[in-house]
Short mmCIF file of C-alpha atoms in Angstrom, two decimals:
data_model
loop_
_atom_site.label_atom_id
_atom_site.label_comp_id
_atom_site.label_asym_id
_atom_site.label_seq_id
_atom_site.Cartn_x
_atom_site.Cartn_y
_atom_site.Cartn_z
CA MET Q 1 -28.92 158.82 74.32
CA THR Q 2 -25.93 159.72 72.09
CA GLU Q 3 -22.60 159.91 73.86
CA THR Q 4 -20.98 163.33 74.10
CA ILE Q 5 -17.62 163.32 72.32
CA ALA Q 6 -14.63 165.67 72.32
CA ALA Q 7 -11.35 166.06 70.46
CA ILE Q 8 -8.74 168.63 69.50
CA SER Q 9 -9.82 170.05 66.13
CA THR Q 10 -6.69 172.04 65.32
CA ALA Q 11 -3.16 170.85 64.59
CA LEU Q 12 -1.37 169.71 67.73
CA SER Q 13 1.60 172.08 67.61
CA ASN Q 14 2.54 175.31 69.33
CA SER Q 15 0.35 178.06 67.86
CA GLY Q 16 -1.74 181.08 68.77
CA ILE Q 17 -4.88 179.15 69.68
CA SER Q 18 -6.18 175.59 69.77
CA ILE Q 19 -9.80 174.45 69.54
CA ILE Q 20 -11.32 171.57 71.49
CA ARG Q 21 -14.67 170.57 69.98
CA ILE Q 22 -17.42 168.98 72.09
CA SER Q 23 -20.56 167.50 70.50
CA GLY Q 24 -23.58 165.64 71.88
CA GLU Q 25 -26.65 165.96 74.07
CA ASP Q 26 -24.58 166.91 77.14
CA ALA Q 27 -22.11 169.21 75.34
CA PHE Q 28 -23.35 172.34 77.14
CA TYR Q 29 -23.32 170.68 80.57
CA THR Q 30 -19.88 169.17 79.96
CA ALA Q 31 -18.63 172.68 79.17
CA ALA Q 32 -20.37 174.00 82.30
CA LYS Q 33 -18.38 171.57 84.46
CA LEU Q 34 -15.15 172.60 82.73
CA LEU Q 35 -15.86 176.31 83.21
CA HIS Q 36 -17.35 175.93 86.71
CA TRP Q 37 -20.67 177.42 85.58
CA SER Q 38 -24.02 176.55 87.11
CA GLU Q 39 -26.60 174.51 85.20
CA ARG Q 40 -28.95 177.48 85.43
CA LYS Q 41 -26.40 179.74 83.72
CA ILE Q 42 -25.68 177.21 80.98
CA SER Q 43 -29.42 176.72 80.29
CA THR Q 44 -29.81 180.43 79.49
CA ILE Q 45 -26.90 180.61 77.01
CA GLU Q 46 -28.06 181.77 73.59
CA SER Q 47 -27.05 179.74 70.56
CA HIS Q 48 -24.10 180.84 68.45
CA THR Q 49 -22.58 183.11 71.07
CA ILE Q 50 -19.01 183.34 72.39
CA HIS Q 51 -18.17 183.81 76.06
CA TYR Q 52 -15.01 184.56 77.97
CA ALA Q 53 -14.38 182.01 80.73
CA LYS Q 54 -11.77 180.14 82.75
CA ALA Q 55 -11.14 176.43 82.28
CA PHE Q 56 -10.55 174.22 85.31
CA ASP Q 57 -9.12 170.77 85.93
CA ASP Q 58 -11.01 169.89 89.10
CA ASP Q 59 -10.36 173.03 91.19
CA GLU Q 60 -7.19 174.11 89.41
CA GLN Q 61 -7.47 176.85 86.78
CA ILE Q 62 -5.57 175.76 83.69
CA ASP Q 63 -6.36 178.46 81.11
CA GLU Q 64 -8.40 181.47 80.09
CA VAL Q 65 -10.59 180.55 77.12
CA LEU Q 66 -13.29 181.69 74.74
CA ALA Q 67 -16.19 179.22 74.56
CA SER Q 68 -18.47 179.12 71.50
CA PHE Q 69 -21.93 177.65 72.17
CA MET Q 70 -24.09 176.34 69.30
CA ARG Q 71 -27.42 174.61 69.81
CA SER Q 72 -28.73 171.88 67.50
CA PRO Q 73 -29.72 171.56 64.74
CA LYS Q 74 -27.79 174.51 63.27
CA THR Q 75 -24.36 172.98 63.90
CA TYR Q 76 -21.82 170.87 62.05
CA THR Q 77 -23.10 167.64 63.61
CA ARG Q 78 -26.74 168.74 64.12
CA GLU Q 79 -26.10 168.17 67.82
CA ASP Q 80 -25.31 170.68 70.56
CA VAL Q 81 -21.71 171.78 69.99
CA VAL Q 82 -19.28 173.73 72.17
CA GLU Q 83 -15.85 174.80 70.94
CA ILE Q 84 -13.28 175.76 73.55
CA ASN Q 85 -10.70 178.20 72.17
CA CYS Q 86 -7.67 177.94 74.42
CA HIS Q 87 -4.04 179.03 74.14
CA GLY Q 88 -2.22 177.04 71.49
CA GLY Q 89 0.58 175.37 73.40
CA VAL Q 90 0.67 171.59 73.07
CA PHE Q 91 0.79 171.02 76.82
CA VAL Q 92 -2.08 173.39 77.72
CA THR Q 93 -4.22 172.06 74.84
CA ARG Q 94 -3.85 168.51 76.11
CA ARG Q 95 -4.61 169.65 79.68
CA VAL Q 96 -7.86 171.28 78.54
CA LEU Q 97 -8.86 168.20 76.50
CA ASN Q 98 -8.15 165.89 79.44
CA ALA Q 99 -10.23 168.13 81.68
CA VAL Q 100 -13.12 167.97 79.20
CA LEU Q 101 -12.91 164.17 79.20
CA LYS Q 102 -12.95 164.14 83.03
CA CYS Q 103 -16.14 166.22 82.83
CA GLY Q 104 -17.96 163.36 81.09
CA ALA Q 105 -17.14 163.46 77.37
CA ARG Q 106 -15.61 160.56 75.46
CA LEU Q 107 -12.60 161.00 73.16
CA ALA Q 108 -13.92 161.15 69.59
CA GLU Q 109 -12.77 158.62 67.04
CA PRO Q 110 -11.17 159.83 63.77
CA GLY Q 111 -13.85 161.45 61.61
CA GLU Q 112 -16.58 160.96 64.22
CA PHE Q 113 -17.85 164.55 64.09
CA THR Q 114 -18.31 164.28 60.32
CA LYS Q 115 -19.79 160.80 60.72
CA ARG Q 116 -22.43 162.26 63.04
CA ALA Q 117 -23.15 164.98 60.48
CA PHE Q 118 -23.74 162.18 57.95
CA LEU Q 119 -25.83 160.00 60.27
CA ASN Q 120 -27.92 163.00 61.34
CA GLY Q 121 -28.73 163.85 57.71
CA ARG Q 122 -26.81 167.09 57.47
CA ILE Q 123 -24.59 165.85 54.63
CA ASP Q 124 -24.50 162.78 52.41
CA LEU Q 125 -21.51 160.43 52.14
CA SER Q 126 -20.03 162.12 49.07
CA GLN Q 127 -20.14 165.45 50.90
CA ALA Q 128 -18.47 163.87 53.93
CA GLU Q 129 -15.65 162.59 51.73
CA ALA Q 130 -15.36 166.08 50.22
CA VAL Q 131 -14.52 167.42 53.70
CA MET Q 132 -11.26 165.48 53.65
CA ASP Q 133 -10.64 166.44 50.02
CA ILE Q 134 -10.79 170.10 51.10
CA ILE Q 135 -8.31 169.46 53.91
CA ARG Q 136 -5.94 167.58 51.57
CA ALA Q 137 -6.31 169.91 48.54
CA LYS Q 138 -2.93 170.87 47.07
CA ASN Q 139 -4.04 173.37 44.43
CA ASP Q 140 -6.86 175.75 43.48
CA TYR Q 141 -8.63 173.34 41.13
CA ALA Q 142 -8.65 170.57 43.76
CA LEU Q 143 -10.02 172.99 46.36
CA LYS Q 144 -12.78 174.30 44.08
CA SER Q 145 -13.76 170.78 43.01
CA ALA Q 146 -13.96 169.62 46.64
CA GLU Q 147 -16.03 172.68 47.57
CA ASN Q 148 -18.48 171.82 44.79
CA GLU Q 149 -18.74 168.26 46.12
CA LEU Q 150 -19.29 169.58 49.64
CA SER Q 151 -22.16 171.72 48.35
CA GLY Q 152 -23.84 168.52 47.10
CA SER Q 153 -23.01 168.63 43.38
CA ILE Q 154 -22.56 164.84 43.11
CA GLY Q 155 -25.84 164.15 44.91
CA GLU Q 156 -27.63 166.62 42.64
CA VAL Q 157 -26.44 164.74 39.55
CA ILE Q 158 -27.10 161.27 40.98
CA ALA Q 159 -30.53 161.95 42.55
CA PRO Q 160 -32.59 162.33 39.33
CA ILE Q 161 -31.01 159.18 37.86
CA LYS Q 162 -31.86 157.22 41.02
CA ASN Q 163 -35.41 158.59 41.07
CA GLU Q 164 -36.03 157.61 37.44
CA ILE Q 165 -34.63 154.11 38.04
CA LEU Q 166 -36.85 153.74 41.11
CA SER Q 167 -39.90 154.92 39.18
CA ASP Q 168 -39.21 152.47 36.35
CA MET Q 169 -38.75 149.58 38.79
CA ALA Q 170 -42.01 150.45 40.54
CA TYR Q 171 -43.92 150.43 37.24
CA ILE Q 172 -42.43 147.09 36.16
CA GLU Q 173 -43.30 145.49 39.50
CA ALA Q 174 -46.84 146.88 39.34
CA ALA Q 175 -47.27 145.65 35.76
CA LEU Q 176 -46.07 142.18 36.73
CA ASP Q 177 -48.52 142.08 39.66
CA ASP Q 178 -51.52 143.45 37.71
CA PRO Q 179 -50.90 143.03 33.97
CA GLU Q 180 -54.57 143.57 33.03
CA ASN Q 181 -54.80 147.07 34.49
CA ILE Q 182 -51.15 148.15 34.22
CA PRO Q 183 -49.86 147.00 30.84
CA PHE Q 184 -46.20 146.77 29.88
CA ASP Q 185 -46.77 147.31 26.18
CA GLU Q 186 -44.56 148.43 23.31
CA ASP Q 187 -44.92 152.11 24.22
CA LYS Q 188 -43.86 151.48 27.80
CA ASP Q 189 -40.97 149.33 26.61
CA SER Q 190 -39.83 152.18 24.37
CA GLU Q 191 -40.16 154.68 27.22
CA LEU Q 192 -38.06 152.48 29.53
CA ARG Q 193 -35.36 152.13 26.88
CA GLU Q 194 -35.30 155.91 26.46
CA HIS Q 195 -34.88 156.42 30.22
CA VAL Q 196 -32.10 153.86 30.51
CA GLU Q 197 -30.19 155.13 27.47
CA LYS Q 198 -30.43 158.70 28.75
CA ASN Q 199 -29.02 157.67 32.13
CA ILE Q 200 -26.28 155.62 30.46
CA ALA Q 201 -25.26 158.79 28.62
CA LYS Q 202 -25.19 160.79 31.88
CA LEU Q 203 -23.07 158.22 33.69
CA SER Q 204 -20.78 157.80 30.66
CA HIS Q 205 -20.12 161.56 30.75
CA ILE Q 206 -19.12 161.28 34.42
CA VAL Q 207 -16.84 158.33 33.59
CA ASP Q 208 -15.25 160.32 30.74
CA ASN Q 209 -14.31 162.98 33.31
CA PHE Q 210 -12.55 160.54 35.66
CA ASP Q 211 -9.09 161.41 34.30
CA ASN Q 212 -9.74 165.11 34.81
CA GLY Q 213 -10.93 164.34 38.33
CA ARG Q 214 -7.73 162.42 39.06
CA ILE Q 215 -5.56 165.21 37.66
CA ILE Q 216 -7.47 167.85 39.64
CA LYS Q 217 -7.00 165.97 42.90
CA LYS Q 218 -3.65 164.23 42.54
CA GLY Q 219 -1.91 166.35 39.92
CA VAL Q 220 -0.37 165.86 36.48
CA LYS Q 221 2.25 163.09 36.33
CA THR Q 222 4.96 164.94 34.43
CA VAL Q 223 7.96 162.97 33.20
CA ILE Q 224 11.11 164.85 32.24
CA VAL Q 225 13.08 163.14 29.44
CA GLY Q 226 16.06 163.97 27.30
CA LYS Q 227 19.49 162.67 26.48
CA PRO Q 228 22.21 162.99 29.16
CA ASN Q 229 23.54 166.36 30.29
CA VAL Q 230 20.92 168.56 28.59
CA GLY Q 231 19.86 170.14 31.90
CA LYS Q 232 16.96 167.92 33.05
CA SER Q 233 18.03 167.99 36.69
CA SER Q 234 18.74 171.73 36.57
CA PHE Q 235 15.28 172.21 35.07
CA LEU Q 236 13.68 170.22 37.94
CA ASN Q 237 15.62 172.16 40.56
CA TYR Q 238 14.60 175.44 38.94
CA ILE Q 239 10.92 174.61 38.59
CA SER Q 240 10.68 173.18 42.14
CA GLY Q 241 12.67 175.97 43.74
CA SER Q 242 14.99 173.54 45.58
CA ASP Q 243 18.03 171.36 44.92
CA VAL Q 244 16.22 168.01 44.72
CA ALA Q 245 18.44 166.62 41.96
CA ILE Q 246 22.24 166.36 41.74
CA VAL Q 247 23.64 168.53 38.94
CA THR Q 248 27.08 167.87 37.40
CA ASP Q 249 28.72 168.17 34.00
CA ILE Q 250 29.17 164.39 33.90
CA PRO Q 251 26.68 162.68 31.51
CA GLY Q 252 24.60 159.95 33.15
CA THR Q 253 24.65 161.43 36.67
CA THR Q 254 20.94 160.68 37.15
CA ARG Q 255 20.67 156.88 37.33
CA ASP Q 256 17.17 156.52 38.86
CA ALA Q 257 13.94 158.48 38.76
CA ILE Q 258 13.68 161.47 41.11
CA GLU Q 259 10.14 162.55 42.05
CA GLU Q 260 9.00 165.96 43.25
CA SER Q 261 5.55 167.59 43.47
CA VAL Q 262 5.27 171.26 42.51
CA SER Q 263 2.14 173.37 42.96
CA LEU Q 264 1.55 175.90 40.21
CA GLY Q 265 -1.48 177.56 41.80
CA ASP Q 266 -4.39 175.99 39.93
CA ILE Q 267 -2.72 172.60 39.39
CA THR Q 268 -0.10 170.29 40.86
CA LEU Q 269 2.66 168.77 38.73
CA ASN Q 270 4.16 165.51 39.98
CA PHE Q 271 7.54 165.67 38.29
CA VAL Q 272 9.64 162.59 37.57
CA ASP Q 273 13.22 163.35 36.51
CA THR Q 274 14.58 160.33 34.65
CA ALA Q 275 17.94 159.02 33.55
CA GLY Q 276 19.21 160.42 30.27
CA ILE Q 277 18.18 158.17 27.39
CA ARG Q 278 21.15 157.01 25.30
CA GLU Q 279 23.09 153.89 24.26
CA THR Q 280 25.37 152.81 27.11
CA ASP Q 281 27.38 149.82 28.32
CA ASN Q 282 26.95 150.76 31.98
CA GLU Q 283 24.59 148.19 33.53
CA ILE Q 284 23.33 150.52 36.29
CA GLU Q 285 22.66 153.32 33.80
CA LYS Q 286 20.82 150.83 31.55
CA ILE Q 287 18.46 149.99 34.42
CA GLY Q 288 17.79 153.71 34.94
CA ILE Q 289 17.03 154.18 31.24
CA GLU Q 290 14.59 151.25 31.25
CA ARG Q 291 12.84 152.74 34.28
CA ALA Q 292 12.63 156.06 32.46
CA LYS Q 293 10.84 154.36 29.57
CA LYS Q 294 8.41 152.68 32.00
CA HIS Q 295 7.56 156.02 33.60
CA LEU Q 296 6.73 157.35 30.14
CA ASN Q 297 3.97 154.75 29.79
CA ASP Q 298 1.85 156.28 32.61
CA ALA Q 299 2.81 159.92 32.10
CA ASP Q 300 0.06 162.51 31.72
CA LEU Q 301 2.59 164.96 30.32
CA VAL Q 302 6.13 164.65 28.98
CA ILE Q 303 8.67 167.48 29.17
CA PHE Q 304 11.28 166.85 26.45
CA VAL Q 305 14.41 168.79 27.38
CA VAL Q 306 16.85 169.75 24.62
CA ASP Q 307 20.15 171.62 25.04
CA SER Q 308 20.01 174.55 22.61
CA SER Q 309 23.82 174.77 22.50
CA ILE Q 310 24.39 171.32 20.91
CA PRO Q 311 22.97 169.85 17.66
CA LEU Q 312 20.00 167.49 17.64
CA SER Q 313 21.02 163.85 17.39
CA ASP Q 314 19.73 160.33 16.79
CA GLU Q 315 19.21 160.04 20.55
CA ASP Q 316 16.84 163.03 20.40
CA ARG Q 317 15.02 161.41 17.49
CA GLU Q 318 14.62 158.15 19.44
CA ILE Q 319 13.07 160.09 22.31
CA THR Q 320 10.60 161.87 20.01
CA GLU Q 321 9.45 158.45 18.77
CA LEU Q 322 8.95 157.24 22.35
CA ILE Q 323 6.74 160.23 23.22
CA ARG Q 324 4.89 160.58 19.91
CA ASP Q 325 1.52 159.53 21.39
CA LYS Q 326 1.86 161.55 24.61
CA LYS Q 327 0.85 165.07 25.56
CA ARG Q 328 4.20 166.78 25.40
CA ILE Q 329 6.05 170.07 25.55
CA ALA Q 330 9.62 170.55 24.39
CA VAL Q 331 11.87 172.76 26.51
CA LEU Q 332 14.75 174.41 24.68
CA ASN Q 333 17.10 174.69 27.63
CA LYS Q 334 20.18 176.91 28.07
CA SER Q 335 18.58 179.55 25.84
CA ASP Q 336 20.97 182.10 27.37
CA LEU Q 337 23.90 180.41 25.59
CA SER Q 338 24.86 180.59 21.92
CA GLN Q 339 22.11 178.62 20.16
CA VAL Q 340 22.82 175.82 17.72
CA VAL Q 341 19.18 174.60 17.78
CA THR Q 342 16.46 177.20 17.14
CA LYS Q 343 12.93 177.18 18.49
CA GLU Q 344 11.51 176.80 14.98
CA GLU Q 345 13.80 173.84 14.23
CA LEU Q 346 12.79 172.05 17.44
CA GLU Q 347 9.07 172.64 16.77
CA LEU Q 348 9.40 170.79 13.45
CA PHE Q 349 11.62 168.09 14.96
CA ALA Q 350 9.46 167.31 18.02
CA ASP Q 351 6.09 168.25 16.48
CA CYS Q 352 4.93 170.04 19.63
CA ARG Q 353 4.96 173.38 21.41
CA VAL Q 354 8.43 174.63 22.38
CA ILE Q 355 9.26 176.78 25.40
CA GLU Q 356 12.64 178.53 25.56
CA MET Q 357 14.06 178.38 29.08
CA SER Q 358 17.21 179.03 31.01
CA ALA Q 359 17.48 177.35 34.39
CA ALA Q 360 20.64 179.37 35.01
CA LYS Q 361 18.97 182.72 34.21
CA HIS Q 362 15.55 181.71 35.62
CA THR Q 363 13.56 182.50 32.48
CA GLY Q 364 10.67 180.76 30.71
CA VAL Q 365 8.85 179.26 33.69
CA ASP Q 366 5.75 181.46 33.41
CA GLU Q 367 5.30 180.54 29.75
CA LEU Q 368 5.66 176.86 30.68
CA LYS Q 369 3.02 177.15 33.41
CA ASP Q 370 0.59 178.80 30.98
CA ALA Q 371 1.24 176.13 28.33
CA ILE Q 372 0.53 173.29 30.78
CA LYS Q 373 -2.67 174.89 32.09
CA GLU Q 374 -3.90 175.50 28.54
CA MET Q 375 -3.02 171.94 27.46
CA PHE Q 376 -4.95 170.28 30.29
CA PHE Q 377 -7.68 172.64 31.36
CA LYS Q 378 -8.49 175.38 28.86
CA ASN Q 379 -12.10 175.02 27.69
CA GLU Q 380 -12.28 171.61 29.40
CA LEU Q 381 -13.06 172.23 33.07
CA ASP Q 382 -16.30 173.77 34.22
CA LEU Q 383 -16.09 173.43 37.98
CA THR Q 384 -19.38 175.27 38.40
CA ASN Q 385 -21.61 173.15 36.19
CA ASP Q 386 -19.80 169.82 35.84
CA VAL Q 387 -18.92 166.99 38.24
CA TYR Q 388 -15.38 165.62 38.42
CA ILE Q 389 -15.21 162.52 40.61
CA SER Q 390 -11.70 161.75 41.84
CA ASN Q 391 -12.68 159.41 44.68
CA ILE Q 392 -11.87 155.79 43.69
CA ARG Q 393 -14.77 154.35 45.72
CA GLN Q 394 -17.25 156.66 44.02
CA GLN Q 395 -15.74 155.96 40.59
CA ASN Q 396 -16.17 152.21 41.10
CA GLU Q 397 -19.84 152.68 42.06
CA VAL Q 398 -20.49 154.81 38.95
CA ARG Q 399 -18.88 152.17 36.74
CA SER Q 400 -20.93 149.44 38.44
CA ALA Q 401 -24.17 151.38 37.91
CA LEU Q 402 -23.27 152.02 34.27
CA GLU Q 403 -22.61 148.33 33.59
CA SER Q 404 -25.91 147.37 35.24
CA LEU Q 405 -27.86 149.78 33.04
CA LYS Q 406 -26.09 148.42 29.95
CA LEU Q 407 -27.26 144.94 30.98
CA VAL Q 408 -30.85 146.24 31.05
CA ILE Q 409 -30.50 147.34 27.41
CA LYS Q 410 -29.01 143.94 26.53
CA SER Q 411 -31.95 142.18 28.21
CA MET Q 412 -34.36 144.32 26.20
CA ASP Q 413 -32.49 143.54 22.98
CA ASP Q 414 -32.58 139.83 23.83
CA LYS Q 415 -36.34 140.01 24.56
CA VAL Q 416 -35.83 138.73 28.10
CA SER Q 417 -38.84 138.79 30.45
CA GLU Q 418 -39.43 142.15 32.14
CA ASP Q 419 -38.93 140.78 35.65
CA PHE Q 420 -35.22 140.39 34.84
CA TYR Q 421 -34.96 144.13 34.16
CA THR Q 422 -35.57 144.93 37.81
CA ILE Q 423 -32.54 142.90 38.94
CA ASP Q 424 -30.11 145.08 37.00
CA LEU Q 425 -32.07 148.25 37.69
CA MET Q 426 -31.89 147.51 41.41
CA ASN Q 427 -28.13 146.88 41.17
CA ALA Q 428 -27.71 150.24 39.43
CA TYR Q 429 -29.86 151.95 42.06
CA ASN Q 430 -27.85 150.42 44.92
CA SER Q 431 -24.53 151.41 43.33
CA LEU Q 432 -25.64 155.02 42.93
CA GLY Q 433 -27.06 155.00 46.45
CA ALA Q 434 -23.68 153.88 47.79
CA ILE Q 435 -22.12 157.07 46.41
CA THR Q 436 -24.26 159.29 48.61
CA GLY Q 437 -24.57 156.76 51.44
CA ASP Q 438 -28.25 155.83 50.97
CA THR Q 439 -27.39 152.16 50.47
CA THR Q 440 -24.01 152.00 52.22
CA SER Q 441 -23.32 149.36 54.85
CA GLU Q 442 -22.35 150.46 58.36
CA ASP Q 443 -18.99 148.67 58.03
CA LEU Q 444 -18.11 150.62 54.88
CA ALA Q 445 -19.13 153.92 56.49
CA ASP Q 446 -16.97 153.10 59.51
CA LYS Q 447 -14.00 152.37 57.25
CA ILE Q 448 -14.45 155.65 55.32
CA PHE Q 449 -14.62 157.77 58.46
CA SER Q 450 -11.72 155.93 60.12
CA GLU Q 451 -9.45 157.47 57.45
CA PHE Q 452 -10.37 161.01 58.53
CA CYS Q 453 -8.11 163.08 60.73
CA MET Q 454 -8.80 163.28 64.46
CA GLY Q 455 -11.16 166.07 65.50
CA LYS Q 456 -12.94 166.38 62.14
#
């Protein structure tokens, strides 16, 4: 018998309502005890119906509630599920949960409802992980990508590769056991190579999308650079909508990197405002400049800020050399002032797109947003028909499967005996199975679900 579990499934803060979820074989009867209903009444409840009731702690009424009853298997966990909708105060929510536990349920562990959905075959492991990606999504692209994963998009791509690998392994094993009747001849060798190369191409395409997957989920690491006092900190404050950086007229005010995440609807930009890059004798400022250069190494995007009211200098030229191999946009700041540097001049100087902005007048931000979206995602992302894996565990399994299939090709090129093929084919199969949970150990599954929030 599976234990009946319960937990608060909404945020524990004062709100309009809270939901306590109960799941397991005795979910209905646990709810009956809470609501002081008879077993006969609870046995006649129709699935997927909501009922007004009163919740009791022993004989004391603690709240008026709405109870949703859902019979297996058409539930989140494929078990009987009851959701108690009570008033949303923290104290009353805890009182109702404690009363449910006194009625026979056990407090659920983090992620245990989703774990039961996985163990009961309702979702695979990649879909379970997508549940948390939906909860943690910070932008539209991340949400859409996670929704695709939840619908089984990863499993749909992986399944035919696994099936072909399994079929090839079965044939090799049969040929080794009965070579007279099941030959492994030149035609079969050629067919196997074709299968493996095709699957290598499919997995390589997924690997090629890893960066897009990371950017979708975690955002674009965007480093702001420029010489001192060109308005980098004002730009960050403007784009973020808050005073996260100190702004003064004194050059070199920013000595260390300041980080701030900004959601622009479809995407998230993880801004890093760096120290102004220039020659200086100040030891602290030198450290800040070196850190700025290090941040440039892992930047997805560089925003090169130039003050339009002062001439371009050797310091600006040094910066353009540092960012030459990066995706970059130049921002011609203080465009509301008398311009010494024109947009056309900066385009030639920086060899990139230029956006005219004024942090003081709040202009240019929409054009910047459009430029960033076009640079990273225009004609690149097809969230309907393509798979973007951002989960590190899943990425490692794809890479492992890809390397195993490449070893099969190497064995074929080296004319190694066919029985060695199955070793690498099996490794590839197990790696792909670990993505969806078919070949995942119980310990790994426990670790994955332990990172979920309580009540999910």
